mmCIF file of C-alpha atoms in Angstrom:
data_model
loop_
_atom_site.group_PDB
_atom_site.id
_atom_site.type_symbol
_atom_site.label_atom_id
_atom_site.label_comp_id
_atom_site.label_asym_id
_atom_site.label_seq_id
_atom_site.Cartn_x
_atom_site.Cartn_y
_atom_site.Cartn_z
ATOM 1 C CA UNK C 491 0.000 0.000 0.000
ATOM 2 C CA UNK C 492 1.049 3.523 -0.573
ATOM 3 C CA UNK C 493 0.912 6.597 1.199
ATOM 4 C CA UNK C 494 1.202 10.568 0.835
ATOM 5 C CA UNK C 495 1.809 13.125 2.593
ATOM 6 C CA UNK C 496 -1.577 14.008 4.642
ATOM 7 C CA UNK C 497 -2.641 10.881 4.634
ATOM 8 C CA UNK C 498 -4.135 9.656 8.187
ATOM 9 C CA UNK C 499 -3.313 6.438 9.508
ATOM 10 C CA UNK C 500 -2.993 4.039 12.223
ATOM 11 C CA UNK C 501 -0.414 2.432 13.638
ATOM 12 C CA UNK C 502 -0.793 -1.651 12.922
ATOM 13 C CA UNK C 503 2.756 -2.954 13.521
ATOM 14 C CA UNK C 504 4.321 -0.589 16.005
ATOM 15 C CA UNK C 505 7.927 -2.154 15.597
ATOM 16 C CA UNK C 506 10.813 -0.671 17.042
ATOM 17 C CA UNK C 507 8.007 2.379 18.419
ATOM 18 C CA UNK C 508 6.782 0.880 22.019
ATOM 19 C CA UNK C 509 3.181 1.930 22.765
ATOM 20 C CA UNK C 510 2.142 3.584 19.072
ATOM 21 C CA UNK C 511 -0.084 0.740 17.940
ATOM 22 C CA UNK C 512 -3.742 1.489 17.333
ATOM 23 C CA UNK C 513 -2.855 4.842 17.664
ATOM 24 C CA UNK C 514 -3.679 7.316 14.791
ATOM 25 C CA UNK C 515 -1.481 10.202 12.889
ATOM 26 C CA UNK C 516 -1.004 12.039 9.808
ATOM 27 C CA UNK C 517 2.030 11.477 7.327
ATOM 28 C CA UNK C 518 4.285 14.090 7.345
ATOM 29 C CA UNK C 519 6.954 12.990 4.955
ATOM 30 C CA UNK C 520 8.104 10.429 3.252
ATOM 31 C CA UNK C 521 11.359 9.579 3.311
ATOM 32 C CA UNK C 522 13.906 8.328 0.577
ATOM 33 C CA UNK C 523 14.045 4.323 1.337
ATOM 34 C CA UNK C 524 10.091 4.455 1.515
ATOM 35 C CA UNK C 525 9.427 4.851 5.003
ATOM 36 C CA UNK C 526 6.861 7.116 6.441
ATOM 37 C CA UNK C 527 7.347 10.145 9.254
ATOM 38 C CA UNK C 528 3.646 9.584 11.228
ATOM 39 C CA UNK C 529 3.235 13.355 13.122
ATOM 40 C CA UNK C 530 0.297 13.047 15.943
ATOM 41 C CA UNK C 531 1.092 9.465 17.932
ATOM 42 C CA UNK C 532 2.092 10.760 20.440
ATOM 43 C CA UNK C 533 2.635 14.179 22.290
ATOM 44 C CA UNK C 534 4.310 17.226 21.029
ATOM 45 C CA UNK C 535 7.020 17.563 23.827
ATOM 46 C CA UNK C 536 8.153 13.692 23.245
ATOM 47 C CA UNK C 537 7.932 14.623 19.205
ATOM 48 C CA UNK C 538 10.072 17.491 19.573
ATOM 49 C CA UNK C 539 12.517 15.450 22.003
ATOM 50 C CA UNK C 540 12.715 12.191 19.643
ATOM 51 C CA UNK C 541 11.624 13.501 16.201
ATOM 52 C CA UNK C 542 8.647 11.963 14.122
ATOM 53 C CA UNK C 543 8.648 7.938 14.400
ATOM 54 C CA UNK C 544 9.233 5.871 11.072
ATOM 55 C CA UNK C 545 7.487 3.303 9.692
ATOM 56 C CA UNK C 546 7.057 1.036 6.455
ATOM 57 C CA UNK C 547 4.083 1.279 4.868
ATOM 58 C CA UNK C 548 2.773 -2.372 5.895
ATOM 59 C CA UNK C 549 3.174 -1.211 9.488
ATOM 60 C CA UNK C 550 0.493 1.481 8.937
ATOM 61 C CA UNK C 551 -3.179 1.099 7.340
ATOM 62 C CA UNK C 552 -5.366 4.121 6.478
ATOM 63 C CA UNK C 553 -7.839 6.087 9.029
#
């Protein structure tokens, strides 16, 4: 599956990101290998801390 930028999604598979699954966000970018920046999981101070989690697209299904 294939995403854009602005796309909504949830988190399926929350590999290597503890505690995202089921949660919902919005693609922000997408990066050069394919993977997927997901802004809104989680909350702003922790996104400005750690910086927006990646995913593949088969981790992530659309809202």
């Amino acid at each position: 599956m294939s995403f854009n930028v602005g796309d909504h999604v949830v988190v399926v598979d929350e590999g290597n990101n503890r505690w995202t699954k089921g949660k919902t966000g919005k693609v922000v970018f997408v990066q050069t290998d394919g993977s997927l920046l997901v802004d809104g999981l989680s909350s702003g101070f922790m996104d400005a801390l750690t910086g927006w989690p990646a995913y593949r697209p088969e981790q992530l299904r659309p809202v």
